[in-house]
PDB file of C-alpha atoms in Angstrom:
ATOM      1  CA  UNK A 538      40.816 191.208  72.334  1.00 65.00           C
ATOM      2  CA  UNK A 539      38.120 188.483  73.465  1.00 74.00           C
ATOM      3  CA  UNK A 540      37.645 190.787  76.535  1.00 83.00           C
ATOM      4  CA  UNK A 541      37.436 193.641  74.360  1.00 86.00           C
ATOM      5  CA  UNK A 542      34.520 192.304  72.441  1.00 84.00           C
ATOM      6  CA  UNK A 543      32.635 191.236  75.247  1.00 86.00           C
ATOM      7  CA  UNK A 544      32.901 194.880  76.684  1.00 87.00           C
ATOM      8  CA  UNK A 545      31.431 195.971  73.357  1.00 86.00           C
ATOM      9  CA  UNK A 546      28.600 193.686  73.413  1.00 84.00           C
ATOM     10  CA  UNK A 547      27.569 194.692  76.665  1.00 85.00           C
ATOM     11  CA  UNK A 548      27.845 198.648  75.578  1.00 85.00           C
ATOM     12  CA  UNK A 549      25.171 197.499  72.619  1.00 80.00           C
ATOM     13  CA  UNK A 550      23.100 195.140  73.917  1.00 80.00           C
ATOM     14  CA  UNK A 551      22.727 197.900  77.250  1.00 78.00           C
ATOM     15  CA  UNK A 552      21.868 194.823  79.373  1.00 80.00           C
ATOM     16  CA  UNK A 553      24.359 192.108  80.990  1.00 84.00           C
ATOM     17  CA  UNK A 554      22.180 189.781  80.823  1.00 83.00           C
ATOM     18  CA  UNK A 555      21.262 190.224  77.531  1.00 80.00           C
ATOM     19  CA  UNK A 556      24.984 190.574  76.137  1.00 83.00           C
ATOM     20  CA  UNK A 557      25.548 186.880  78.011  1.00 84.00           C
ATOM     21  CA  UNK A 558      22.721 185.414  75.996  1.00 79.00           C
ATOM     22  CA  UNK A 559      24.359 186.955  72.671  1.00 78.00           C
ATOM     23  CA  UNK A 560      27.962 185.738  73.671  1.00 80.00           C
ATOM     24  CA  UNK A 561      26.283 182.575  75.093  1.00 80.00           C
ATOM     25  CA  UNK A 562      28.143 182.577  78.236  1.00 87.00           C
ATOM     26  CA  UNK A 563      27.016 182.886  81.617  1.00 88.00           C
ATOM     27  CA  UNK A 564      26.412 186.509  83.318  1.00 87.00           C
ATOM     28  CA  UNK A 565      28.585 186.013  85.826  1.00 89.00           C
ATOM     29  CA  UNK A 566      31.770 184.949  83.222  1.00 89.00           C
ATOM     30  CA  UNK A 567      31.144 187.763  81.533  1.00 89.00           C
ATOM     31  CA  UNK A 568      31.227 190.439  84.615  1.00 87.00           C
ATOM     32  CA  UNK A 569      34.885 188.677  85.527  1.00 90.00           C
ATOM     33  CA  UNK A 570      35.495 189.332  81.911  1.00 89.00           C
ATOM     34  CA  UNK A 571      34.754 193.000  82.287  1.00 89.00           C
ATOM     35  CA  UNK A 572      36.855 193.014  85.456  1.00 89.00           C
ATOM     36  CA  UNK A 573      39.561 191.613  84.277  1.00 90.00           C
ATOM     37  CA  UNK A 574      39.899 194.205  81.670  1.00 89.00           C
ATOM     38  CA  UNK A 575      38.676 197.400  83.667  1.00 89.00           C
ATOM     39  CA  UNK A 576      42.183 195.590  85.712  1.00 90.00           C
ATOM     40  CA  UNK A 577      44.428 195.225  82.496  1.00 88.00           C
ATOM     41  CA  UNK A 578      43.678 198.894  81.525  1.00 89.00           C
ATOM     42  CA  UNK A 579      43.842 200.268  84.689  1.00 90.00           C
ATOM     43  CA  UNK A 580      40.716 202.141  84.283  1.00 90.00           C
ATOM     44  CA  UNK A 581      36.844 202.118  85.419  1.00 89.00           C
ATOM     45  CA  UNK A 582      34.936 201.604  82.293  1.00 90.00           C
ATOM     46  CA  UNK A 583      31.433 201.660  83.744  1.00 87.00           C
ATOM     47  CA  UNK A 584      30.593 203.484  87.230  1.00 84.00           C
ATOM     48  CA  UNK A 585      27.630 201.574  89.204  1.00 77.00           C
ATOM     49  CA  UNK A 586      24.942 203.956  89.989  1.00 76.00           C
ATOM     50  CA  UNK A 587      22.174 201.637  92.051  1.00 72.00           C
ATOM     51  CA  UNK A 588      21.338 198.961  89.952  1.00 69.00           C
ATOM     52  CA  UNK A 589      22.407 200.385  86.570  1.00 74.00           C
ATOM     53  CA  UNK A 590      26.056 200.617  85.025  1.00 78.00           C
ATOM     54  CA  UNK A 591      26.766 204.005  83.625  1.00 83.00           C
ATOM     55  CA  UNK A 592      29.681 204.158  81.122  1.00 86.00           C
ATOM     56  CA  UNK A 593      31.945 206.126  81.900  1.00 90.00           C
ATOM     57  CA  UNK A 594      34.317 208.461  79.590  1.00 90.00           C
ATOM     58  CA  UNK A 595      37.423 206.213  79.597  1.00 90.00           C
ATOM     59  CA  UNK A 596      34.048 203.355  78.562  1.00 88.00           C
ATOM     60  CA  UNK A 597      33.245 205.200  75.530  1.00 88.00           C
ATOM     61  CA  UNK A 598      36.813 205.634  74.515  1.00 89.00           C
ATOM     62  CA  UNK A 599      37.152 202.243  75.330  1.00 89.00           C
ATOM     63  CA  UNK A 600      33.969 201.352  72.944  1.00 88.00           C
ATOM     64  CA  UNK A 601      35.481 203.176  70.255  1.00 85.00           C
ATOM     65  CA  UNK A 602      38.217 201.878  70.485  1.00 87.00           C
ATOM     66  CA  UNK A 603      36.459 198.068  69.716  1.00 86.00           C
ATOM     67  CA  UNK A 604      34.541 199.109  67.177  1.00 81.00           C
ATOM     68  CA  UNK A 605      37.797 200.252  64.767  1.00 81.00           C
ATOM     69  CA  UNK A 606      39.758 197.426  65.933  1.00 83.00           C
ATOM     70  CA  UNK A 607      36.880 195.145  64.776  1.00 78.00           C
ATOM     71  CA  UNK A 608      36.577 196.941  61.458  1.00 74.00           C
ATOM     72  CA  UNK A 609      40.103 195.937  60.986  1.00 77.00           C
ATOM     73  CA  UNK A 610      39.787 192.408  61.829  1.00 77.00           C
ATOM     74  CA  UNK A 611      36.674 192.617  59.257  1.00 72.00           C
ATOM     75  CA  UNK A 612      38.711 193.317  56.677  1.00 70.00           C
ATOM     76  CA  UNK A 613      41.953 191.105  57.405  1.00 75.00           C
ATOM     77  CA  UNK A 614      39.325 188.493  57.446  1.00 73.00           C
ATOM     78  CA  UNK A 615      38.041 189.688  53.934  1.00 66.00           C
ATOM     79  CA  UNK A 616      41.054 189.953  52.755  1.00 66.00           C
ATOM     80  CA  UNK A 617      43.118 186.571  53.564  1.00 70.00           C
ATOM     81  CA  UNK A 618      39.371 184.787  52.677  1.00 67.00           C
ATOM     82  CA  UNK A 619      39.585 186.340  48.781  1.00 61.00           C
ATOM     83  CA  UNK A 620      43.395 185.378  49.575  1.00 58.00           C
ATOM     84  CA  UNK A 621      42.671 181.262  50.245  1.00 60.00           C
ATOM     85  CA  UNK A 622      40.175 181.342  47.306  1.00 56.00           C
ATOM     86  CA  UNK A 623      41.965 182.409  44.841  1.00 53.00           C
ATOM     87  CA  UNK A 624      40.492 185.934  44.986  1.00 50.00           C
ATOM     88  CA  UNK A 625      37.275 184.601  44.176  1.00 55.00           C
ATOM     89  CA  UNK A 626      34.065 186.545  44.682  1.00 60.00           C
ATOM     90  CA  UNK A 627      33.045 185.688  47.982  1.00 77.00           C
ATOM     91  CA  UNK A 628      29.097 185.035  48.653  1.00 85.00           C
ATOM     92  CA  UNK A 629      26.587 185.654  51.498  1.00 92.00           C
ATOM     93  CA  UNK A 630      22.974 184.474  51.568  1.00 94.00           C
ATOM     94  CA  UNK A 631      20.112 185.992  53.873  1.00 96.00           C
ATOM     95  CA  UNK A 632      17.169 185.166  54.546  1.00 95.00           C
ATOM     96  CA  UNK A 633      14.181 187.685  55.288  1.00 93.00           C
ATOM     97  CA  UNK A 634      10.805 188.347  56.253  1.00 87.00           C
ATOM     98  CA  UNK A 635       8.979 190.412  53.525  1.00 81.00           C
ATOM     99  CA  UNK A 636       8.785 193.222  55.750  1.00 81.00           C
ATOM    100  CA  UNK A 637      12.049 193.662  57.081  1.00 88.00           C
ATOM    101  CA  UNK A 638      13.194 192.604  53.270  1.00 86.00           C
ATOM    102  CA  UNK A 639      11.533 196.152  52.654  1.00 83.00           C
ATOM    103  CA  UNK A 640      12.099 198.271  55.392  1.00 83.00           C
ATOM    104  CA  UNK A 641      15.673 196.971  56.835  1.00 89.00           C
ATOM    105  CA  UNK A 642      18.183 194.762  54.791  1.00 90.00           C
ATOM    106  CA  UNK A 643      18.051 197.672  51.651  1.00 90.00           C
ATOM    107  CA  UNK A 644      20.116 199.899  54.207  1.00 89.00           C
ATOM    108  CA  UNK A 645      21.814 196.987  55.500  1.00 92.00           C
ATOM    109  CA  UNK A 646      23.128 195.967  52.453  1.00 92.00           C
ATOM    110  CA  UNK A 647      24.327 199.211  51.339  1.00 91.00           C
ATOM    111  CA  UNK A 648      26.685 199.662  54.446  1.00 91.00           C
ATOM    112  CA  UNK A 649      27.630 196.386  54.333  1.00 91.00           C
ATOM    113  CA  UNK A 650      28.774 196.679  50.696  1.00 89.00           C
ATOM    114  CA  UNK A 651      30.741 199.461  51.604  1.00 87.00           C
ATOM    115  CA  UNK A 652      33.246 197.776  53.261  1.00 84.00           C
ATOM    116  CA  UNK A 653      32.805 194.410  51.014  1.00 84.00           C
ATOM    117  CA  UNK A 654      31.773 195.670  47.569  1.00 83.00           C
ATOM    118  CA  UNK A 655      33.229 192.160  45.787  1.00 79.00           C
ATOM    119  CA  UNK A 656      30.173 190.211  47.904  1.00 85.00           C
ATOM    120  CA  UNK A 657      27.811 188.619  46.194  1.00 86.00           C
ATOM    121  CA  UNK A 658      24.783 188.798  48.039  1.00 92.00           C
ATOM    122  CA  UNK A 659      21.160 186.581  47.681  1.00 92.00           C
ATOM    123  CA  UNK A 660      18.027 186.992  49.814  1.00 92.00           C
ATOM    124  CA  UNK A 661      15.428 185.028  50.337  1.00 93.00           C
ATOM    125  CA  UNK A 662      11.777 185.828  51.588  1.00 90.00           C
ATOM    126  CA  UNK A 663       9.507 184.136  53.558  1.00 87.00           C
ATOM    127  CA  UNK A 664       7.194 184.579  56.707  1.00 84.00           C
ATOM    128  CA  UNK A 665       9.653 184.489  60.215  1.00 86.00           C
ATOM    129  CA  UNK A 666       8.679 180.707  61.111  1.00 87.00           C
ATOM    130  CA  UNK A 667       9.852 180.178  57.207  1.00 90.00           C
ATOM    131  CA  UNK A 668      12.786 182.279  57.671  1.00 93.00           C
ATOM    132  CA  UNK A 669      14.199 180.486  61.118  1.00 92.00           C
ATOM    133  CA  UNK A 670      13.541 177.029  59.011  1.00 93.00           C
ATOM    134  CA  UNK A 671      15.594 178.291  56.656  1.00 93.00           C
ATOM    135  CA  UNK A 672      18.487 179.059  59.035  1.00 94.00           C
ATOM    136  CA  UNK A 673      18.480 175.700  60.672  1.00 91.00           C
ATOM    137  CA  UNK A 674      18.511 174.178  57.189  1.00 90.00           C
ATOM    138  CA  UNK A 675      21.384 176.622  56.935  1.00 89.00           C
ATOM    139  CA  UNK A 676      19.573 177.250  53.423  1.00 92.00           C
ATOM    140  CA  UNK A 677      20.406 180.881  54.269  1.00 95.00           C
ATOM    141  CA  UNK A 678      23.632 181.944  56.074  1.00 95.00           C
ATOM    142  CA  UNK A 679      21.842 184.752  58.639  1.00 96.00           C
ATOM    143  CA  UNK A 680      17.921 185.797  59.043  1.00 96.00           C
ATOM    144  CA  UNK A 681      16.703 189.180  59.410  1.00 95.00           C
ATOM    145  CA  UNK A 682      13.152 189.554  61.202  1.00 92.00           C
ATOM    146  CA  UNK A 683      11.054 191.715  63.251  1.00 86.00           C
ATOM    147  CA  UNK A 684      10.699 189.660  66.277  1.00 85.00           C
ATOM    148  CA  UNK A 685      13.204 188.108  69.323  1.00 86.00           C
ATOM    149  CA  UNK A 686      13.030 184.444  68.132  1.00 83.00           C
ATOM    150  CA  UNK A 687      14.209 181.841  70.905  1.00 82.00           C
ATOM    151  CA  UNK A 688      14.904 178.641  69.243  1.00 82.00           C
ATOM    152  CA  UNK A 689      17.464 175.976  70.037  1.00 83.00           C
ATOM    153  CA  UNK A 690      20.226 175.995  68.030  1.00 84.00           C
ATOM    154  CA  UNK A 691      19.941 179.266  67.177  1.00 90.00           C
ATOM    155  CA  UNK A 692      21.441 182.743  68.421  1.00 92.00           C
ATOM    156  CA  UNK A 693      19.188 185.826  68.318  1.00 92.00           C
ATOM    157  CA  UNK A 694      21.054 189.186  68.597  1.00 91.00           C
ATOM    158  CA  UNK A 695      18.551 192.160  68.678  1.00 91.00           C
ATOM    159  CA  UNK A 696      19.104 195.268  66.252  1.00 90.00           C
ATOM    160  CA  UNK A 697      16.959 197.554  67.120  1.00 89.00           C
ATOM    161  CA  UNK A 698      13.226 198.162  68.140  1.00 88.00           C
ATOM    162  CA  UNK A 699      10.493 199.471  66.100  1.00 86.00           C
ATOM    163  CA  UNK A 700       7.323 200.924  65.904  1.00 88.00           C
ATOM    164  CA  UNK A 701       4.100 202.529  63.942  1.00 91.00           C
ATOM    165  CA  UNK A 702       3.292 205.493  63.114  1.00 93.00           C
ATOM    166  CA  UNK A 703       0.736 207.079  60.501  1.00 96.00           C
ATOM    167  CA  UNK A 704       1.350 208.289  57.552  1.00 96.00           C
ATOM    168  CA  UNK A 705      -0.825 211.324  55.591  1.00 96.00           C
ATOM    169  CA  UNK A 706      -0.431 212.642  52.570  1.00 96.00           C
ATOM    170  CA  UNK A 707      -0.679 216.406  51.501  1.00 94.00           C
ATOM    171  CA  UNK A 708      -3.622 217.974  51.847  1.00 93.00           C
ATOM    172  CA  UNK A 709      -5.527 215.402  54.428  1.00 95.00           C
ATOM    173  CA  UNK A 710      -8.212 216.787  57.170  1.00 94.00           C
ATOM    174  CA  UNK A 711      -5.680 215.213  59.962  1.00 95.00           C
ATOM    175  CA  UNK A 712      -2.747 217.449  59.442  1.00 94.00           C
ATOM    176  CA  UNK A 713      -4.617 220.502  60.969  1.00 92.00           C
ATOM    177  CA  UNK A 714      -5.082 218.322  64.420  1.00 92.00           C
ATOM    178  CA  UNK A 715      -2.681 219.258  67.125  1.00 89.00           C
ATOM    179  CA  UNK A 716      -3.175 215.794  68.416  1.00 91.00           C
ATOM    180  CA  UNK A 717      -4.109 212.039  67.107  1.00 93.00           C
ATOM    181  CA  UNK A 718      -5.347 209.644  69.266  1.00 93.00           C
ATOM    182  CA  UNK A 719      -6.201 205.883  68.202  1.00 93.00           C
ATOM    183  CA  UNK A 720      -9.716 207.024  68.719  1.00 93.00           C
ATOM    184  CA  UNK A 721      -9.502 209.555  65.617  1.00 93.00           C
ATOM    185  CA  UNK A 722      -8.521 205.945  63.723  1.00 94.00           C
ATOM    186  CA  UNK A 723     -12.209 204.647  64.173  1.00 95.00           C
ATOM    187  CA  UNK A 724     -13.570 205.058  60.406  1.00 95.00           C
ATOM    188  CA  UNK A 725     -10.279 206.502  58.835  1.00 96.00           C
ATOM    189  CA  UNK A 726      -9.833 205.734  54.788  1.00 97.00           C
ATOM    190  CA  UNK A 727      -6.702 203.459  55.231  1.00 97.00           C
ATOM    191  CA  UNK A 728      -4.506 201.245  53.273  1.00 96.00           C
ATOM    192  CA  UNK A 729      -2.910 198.617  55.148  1.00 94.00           C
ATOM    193  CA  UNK A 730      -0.091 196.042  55.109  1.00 89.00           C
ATOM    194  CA  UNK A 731      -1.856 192.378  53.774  1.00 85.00           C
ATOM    195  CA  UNK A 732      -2.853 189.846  56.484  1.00 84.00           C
ATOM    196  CA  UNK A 733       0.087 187.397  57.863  1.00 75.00           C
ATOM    197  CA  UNK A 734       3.099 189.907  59.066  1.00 74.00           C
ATOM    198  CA  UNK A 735       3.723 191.134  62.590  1.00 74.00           C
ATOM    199  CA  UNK A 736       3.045 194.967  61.155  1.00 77.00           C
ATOM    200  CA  UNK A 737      -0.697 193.883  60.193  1.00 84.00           C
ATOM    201  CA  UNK A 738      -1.089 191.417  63.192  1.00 84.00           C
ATOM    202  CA  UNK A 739       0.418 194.434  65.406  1.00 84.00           C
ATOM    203  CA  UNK A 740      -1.891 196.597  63.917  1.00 89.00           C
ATOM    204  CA  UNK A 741      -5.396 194.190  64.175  1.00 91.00           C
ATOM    205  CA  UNK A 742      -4.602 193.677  68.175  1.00 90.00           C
ATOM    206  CA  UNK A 743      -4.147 197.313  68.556  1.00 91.00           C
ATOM    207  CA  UNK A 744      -7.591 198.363  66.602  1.00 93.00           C
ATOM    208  CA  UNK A 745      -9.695 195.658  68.597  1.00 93.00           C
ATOM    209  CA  UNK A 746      -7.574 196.637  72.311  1.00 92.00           C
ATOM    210  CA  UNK A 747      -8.913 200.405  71.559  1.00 93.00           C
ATOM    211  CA  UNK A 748     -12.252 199.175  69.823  1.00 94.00           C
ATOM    212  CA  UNK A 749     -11.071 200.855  66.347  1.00 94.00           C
ATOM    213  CA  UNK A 750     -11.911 200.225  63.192  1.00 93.00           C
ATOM    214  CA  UNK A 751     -10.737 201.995  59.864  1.00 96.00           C
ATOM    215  CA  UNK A 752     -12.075 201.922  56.990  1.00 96.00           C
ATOM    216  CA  UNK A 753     -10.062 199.599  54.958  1.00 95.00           C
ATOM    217  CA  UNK A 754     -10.137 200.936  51.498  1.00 95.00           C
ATOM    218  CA  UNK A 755      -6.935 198.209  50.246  1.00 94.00           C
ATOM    219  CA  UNK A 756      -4.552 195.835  51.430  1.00 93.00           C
ATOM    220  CA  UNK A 757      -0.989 195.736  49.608  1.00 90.00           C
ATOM    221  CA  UNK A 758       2.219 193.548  50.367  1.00 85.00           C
ATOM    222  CA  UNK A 759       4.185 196.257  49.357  1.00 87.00           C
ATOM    223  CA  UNK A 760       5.522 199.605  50.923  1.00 88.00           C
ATOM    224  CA  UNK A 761       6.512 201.152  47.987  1.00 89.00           C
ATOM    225  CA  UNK A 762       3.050 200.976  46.599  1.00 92.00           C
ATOM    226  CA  UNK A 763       0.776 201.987  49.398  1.00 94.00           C
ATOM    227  CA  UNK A 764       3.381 205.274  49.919  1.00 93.00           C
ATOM    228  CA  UNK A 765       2.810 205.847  45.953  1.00 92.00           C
ATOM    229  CA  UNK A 766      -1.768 205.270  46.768  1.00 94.00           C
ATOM    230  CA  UNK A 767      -1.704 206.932  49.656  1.00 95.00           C
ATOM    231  CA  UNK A 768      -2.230 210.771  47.906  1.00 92.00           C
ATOM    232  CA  UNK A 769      -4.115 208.951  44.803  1.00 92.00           C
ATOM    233  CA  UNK A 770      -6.929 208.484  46.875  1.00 92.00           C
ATOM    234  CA  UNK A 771      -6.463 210.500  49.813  1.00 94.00           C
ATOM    235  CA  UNK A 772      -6.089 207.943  52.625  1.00 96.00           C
ATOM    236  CA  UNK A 773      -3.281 207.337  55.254  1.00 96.00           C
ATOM    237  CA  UNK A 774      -1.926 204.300  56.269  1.00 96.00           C
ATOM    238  CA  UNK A 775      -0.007 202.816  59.346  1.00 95.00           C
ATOM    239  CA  UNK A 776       4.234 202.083  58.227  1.00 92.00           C
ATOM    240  CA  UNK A 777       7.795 200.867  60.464  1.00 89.00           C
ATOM    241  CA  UNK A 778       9.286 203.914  61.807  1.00 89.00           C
ATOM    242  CA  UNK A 779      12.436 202.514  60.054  1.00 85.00           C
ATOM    243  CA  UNK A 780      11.041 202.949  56.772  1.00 87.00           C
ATOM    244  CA  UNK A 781       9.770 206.134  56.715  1.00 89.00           C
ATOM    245  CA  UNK A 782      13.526 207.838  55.797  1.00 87.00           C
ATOM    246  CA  UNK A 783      13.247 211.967  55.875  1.00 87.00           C
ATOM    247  CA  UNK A 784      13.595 211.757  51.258  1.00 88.00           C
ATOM    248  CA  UNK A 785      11.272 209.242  50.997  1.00 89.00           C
ATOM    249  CA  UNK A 786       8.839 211.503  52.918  1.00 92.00           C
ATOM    250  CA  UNK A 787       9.997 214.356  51.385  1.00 91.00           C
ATOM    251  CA  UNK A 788       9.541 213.210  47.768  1.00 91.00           C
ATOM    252  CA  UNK A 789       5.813 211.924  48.333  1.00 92.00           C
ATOM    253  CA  UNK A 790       4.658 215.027  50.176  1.00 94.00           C
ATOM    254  CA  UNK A 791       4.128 212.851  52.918  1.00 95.00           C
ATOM    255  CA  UNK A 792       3.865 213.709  57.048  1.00 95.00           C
ATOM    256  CA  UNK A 793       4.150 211.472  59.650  1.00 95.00           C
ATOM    257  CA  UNK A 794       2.476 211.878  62.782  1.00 92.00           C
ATOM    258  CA  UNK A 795       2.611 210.333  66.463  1.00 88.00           C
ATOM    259  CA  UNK A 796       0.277 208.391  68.160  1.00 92.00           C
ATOM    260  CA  UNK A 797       1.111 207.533  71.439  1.00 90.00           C
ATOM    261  CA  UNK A 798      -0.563 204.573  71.833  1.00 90.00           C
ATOM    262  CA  UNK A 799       1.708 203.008  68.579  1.00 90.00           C
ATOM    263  CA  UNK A 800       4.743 204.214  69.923  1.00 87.00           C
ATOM    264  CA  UNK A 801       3.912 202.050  73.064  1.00 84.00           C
ATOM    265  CA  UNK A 802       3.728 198.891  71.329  1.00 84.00           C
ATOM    266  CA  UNK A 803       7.041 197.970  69.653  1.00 84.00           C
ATOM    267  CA  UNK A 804       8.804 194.923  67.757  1.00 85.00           C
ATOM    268  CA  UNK A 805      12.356 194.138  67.643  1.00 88.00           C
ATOM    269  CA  UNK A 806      13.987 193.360  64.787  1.00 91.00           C
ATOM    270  CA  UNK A 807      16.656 190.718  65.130  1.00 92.00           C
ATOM    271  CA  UNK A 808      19.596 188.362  63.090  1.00 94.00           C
ATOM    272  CA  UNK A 809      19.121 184.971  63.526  1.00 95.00           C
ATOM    273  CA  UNK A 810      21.962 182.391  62.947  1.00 95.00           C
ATOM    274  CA  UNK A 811      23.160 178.911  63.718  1.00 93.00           C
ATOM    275  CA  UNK A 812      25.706 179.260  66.569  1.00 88.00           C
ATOM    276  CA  UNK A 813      28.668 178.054  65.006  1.00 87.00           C
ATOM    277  CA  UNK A 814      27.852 180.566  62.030  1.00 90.00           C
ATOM    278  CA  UNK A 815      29.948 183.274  63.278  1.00 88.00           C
ATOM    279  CA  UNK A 816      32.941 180.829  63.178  1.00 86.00           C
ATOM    280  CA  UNK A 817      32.828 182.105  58.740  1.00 87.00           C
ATOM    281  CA  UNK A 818      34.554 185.091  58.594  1.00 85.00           C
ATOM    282  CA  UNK A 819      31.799 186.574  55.945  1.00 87.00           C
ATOM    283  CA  UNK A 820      29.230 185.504  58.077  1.00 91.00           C
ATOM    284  CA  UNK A 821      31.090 187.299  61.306  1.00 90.00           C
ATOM    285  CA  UNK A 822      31.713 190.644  59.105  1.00 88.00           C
ATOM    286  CA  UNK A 823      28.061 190.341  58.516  1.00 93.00           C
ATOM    287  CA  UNK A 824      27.291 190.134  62.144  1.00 92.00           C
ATOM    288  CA  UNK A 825      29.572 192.983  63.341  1.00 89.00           C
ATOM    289  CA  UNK A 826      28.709 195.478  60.798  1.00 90.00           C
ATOM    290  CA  UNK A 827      24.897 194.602  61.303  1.00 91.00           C
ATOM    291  CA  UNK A 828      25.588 195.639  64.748  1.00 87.00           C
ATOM    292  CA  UNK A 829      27.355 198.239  63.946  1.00 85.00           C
ATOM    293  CA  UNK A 830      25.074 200.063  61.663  1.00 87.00           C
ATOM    294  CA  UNK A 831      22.123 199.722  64.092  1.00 84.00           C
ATOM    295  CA  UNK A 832      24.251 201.273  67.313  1.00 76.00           C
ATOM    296  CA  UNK A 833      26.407 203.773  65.067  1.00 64.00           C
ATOM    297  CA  UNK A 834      24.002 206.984  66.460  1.00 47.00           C
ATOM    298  CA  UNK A 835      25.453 206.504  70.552  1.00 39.00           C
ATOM    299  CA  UNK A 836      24.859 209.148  73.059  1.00 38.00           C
ATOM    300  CA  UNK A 837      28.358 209.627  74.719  1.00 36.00           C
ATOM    301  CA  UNK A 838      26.864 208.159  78.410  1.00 34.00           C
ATOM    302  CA  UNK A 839      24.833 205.764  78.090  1.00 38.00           C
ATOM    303  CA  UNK A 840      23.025 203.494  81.257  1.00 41.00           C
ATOM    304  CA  UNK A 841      23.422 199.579  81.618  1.00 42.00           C
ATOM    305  CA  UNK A 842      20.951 197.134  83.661  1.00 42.00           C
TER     306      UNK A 842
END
């Protein structure tokens, strides 16, 4: 099974290297462990195709394969943990950046609960130096932020990567352009994310690379409240692709639009924890549905560096 889960990391984290620094072994211990069980199941689960690894079918059955057998581990785990405290409630604390509080750990939370419904869950917010503070205080059992956060100690295991894109409401002069460029930004009514997070910080280094500058008509710490402005007084506004869900769209008569200059500058949002943390079952169910949730949408071949 140790094998197994290796394999699986290295299917999600599409990157040997990368999958080593999650499992925090070294690259070449984890290509013997690959070998070793490409030789136990008698099968090729990746083909080499110059320098990448392409998965191969037998791979993705493989994969699958993990990914149910570590749904049931979750939930012996669960289980024989309610069983050794007395069926007591069990409880998991994170600890998140207000932006990613917003835009990530709502959804993560609901699949979570899905599986656990009896856990009782606390966040905390703070800024992401705040937030890796808190996890080497172990004040908070796991961090969620948008950034790769190297510190010692701690394990970063990427989710996903994001980006910006901009956001009009009905009836605004942009929705009749074919194209946007960052240039069309220069003067724009906007409402922005406050000073201090990587979205607003992301968004000042792009304005002054391209020699932008909107017209800043508000600054609010909250998403839900610049999507409910944005029509009020006909501005738009730069949001997280992972925010910007089809019904929330939908039910603001909202459109979002692609700029490619935002789409080449992205963030990756990441769990942060203490590397013994996965060693608490909770804490390890955590981990492995977060993971799950985030790689859940797979194309059936998928390339490896």
């Amino acid at each position: 099974m140790e094998n197994l889960d290796a394999f699986a990391v290295v299917v999600e984290q599409k990157s040997l290297n990368r999958a080593s620094s999650v499992l925090n072994i070294s690259q070449p211990a984890l290509s013997r462990k690959i070998m070793k069980l490409e030789t136990e199941l008698g099968v090729h689960l990746f083909e080499r195709k110059g320098k990448r690894l392409e998965l191969t079918r037998a791979g993705q059955i493989c994969y699958e394969t993990a990914v149910e057998m570590r749904r049931l581990q979750r939930e012996m785990r669960h289980t024989l943990n309610q069983f050794r405290s007395g069926h007591e409630a069990v409880s998991l604390t994170v600890g998140a950046s207000l932006t990613t509080l917003q835009s990530t750990l709502p959804d993560l939370i609901s699949f979570y609960t899905n599986d656990f419904p009896h856990t009782d869950i606390k966040a905390l917010t703070g800024k992401t130096h705040e937030v890796v503070t808190m996890v080497k205080e172990q004040k908070v059992d796991i961090g969620l932020v948008a950034s790769r956060t190297e510190s010692p100690g701690l394990t970063c295991l990427p989710l996903f990567d994001d980006h910006l894109c901009l956001v009009l409401p009905a009836g605004h002069p942009y929705l009749h352009l074919k194209t946007i460029t960052m240039r069309e930004i220069h003067d724009l009514p906007m409402i922005l994310f406050s000073k201090g997070t990587w979205y607003r910080v992301l968004m000042d280094e792009l304005f002054h690379h391209y020699a932008v500058f909107p017209n800043v008509k508000m600054e609010i710490d909250s998403f839900e409240a610049i999507i409910r402005l944005l029509s009020t007084i006909q501005a738009a506004t730069l949001l997280p692709k992972s925010y910007l869900h089809r019904q929330l769209l939908e039910n603001n008569e909202l459109t979002v639009r692609s700029i490619p200059e935002l789409e080449e500058k992205k963030r990756t949002t990441s769990l942060l924890f203490t590397t013994d943390a996965p060693q608490d079952p909770v804490i390890r169910s955590f981990i492995d549905l977060a993971r799950e949730f985030f790689t859940r949408e797979r194309p059936a071949r998928s390339d490896f560096q």
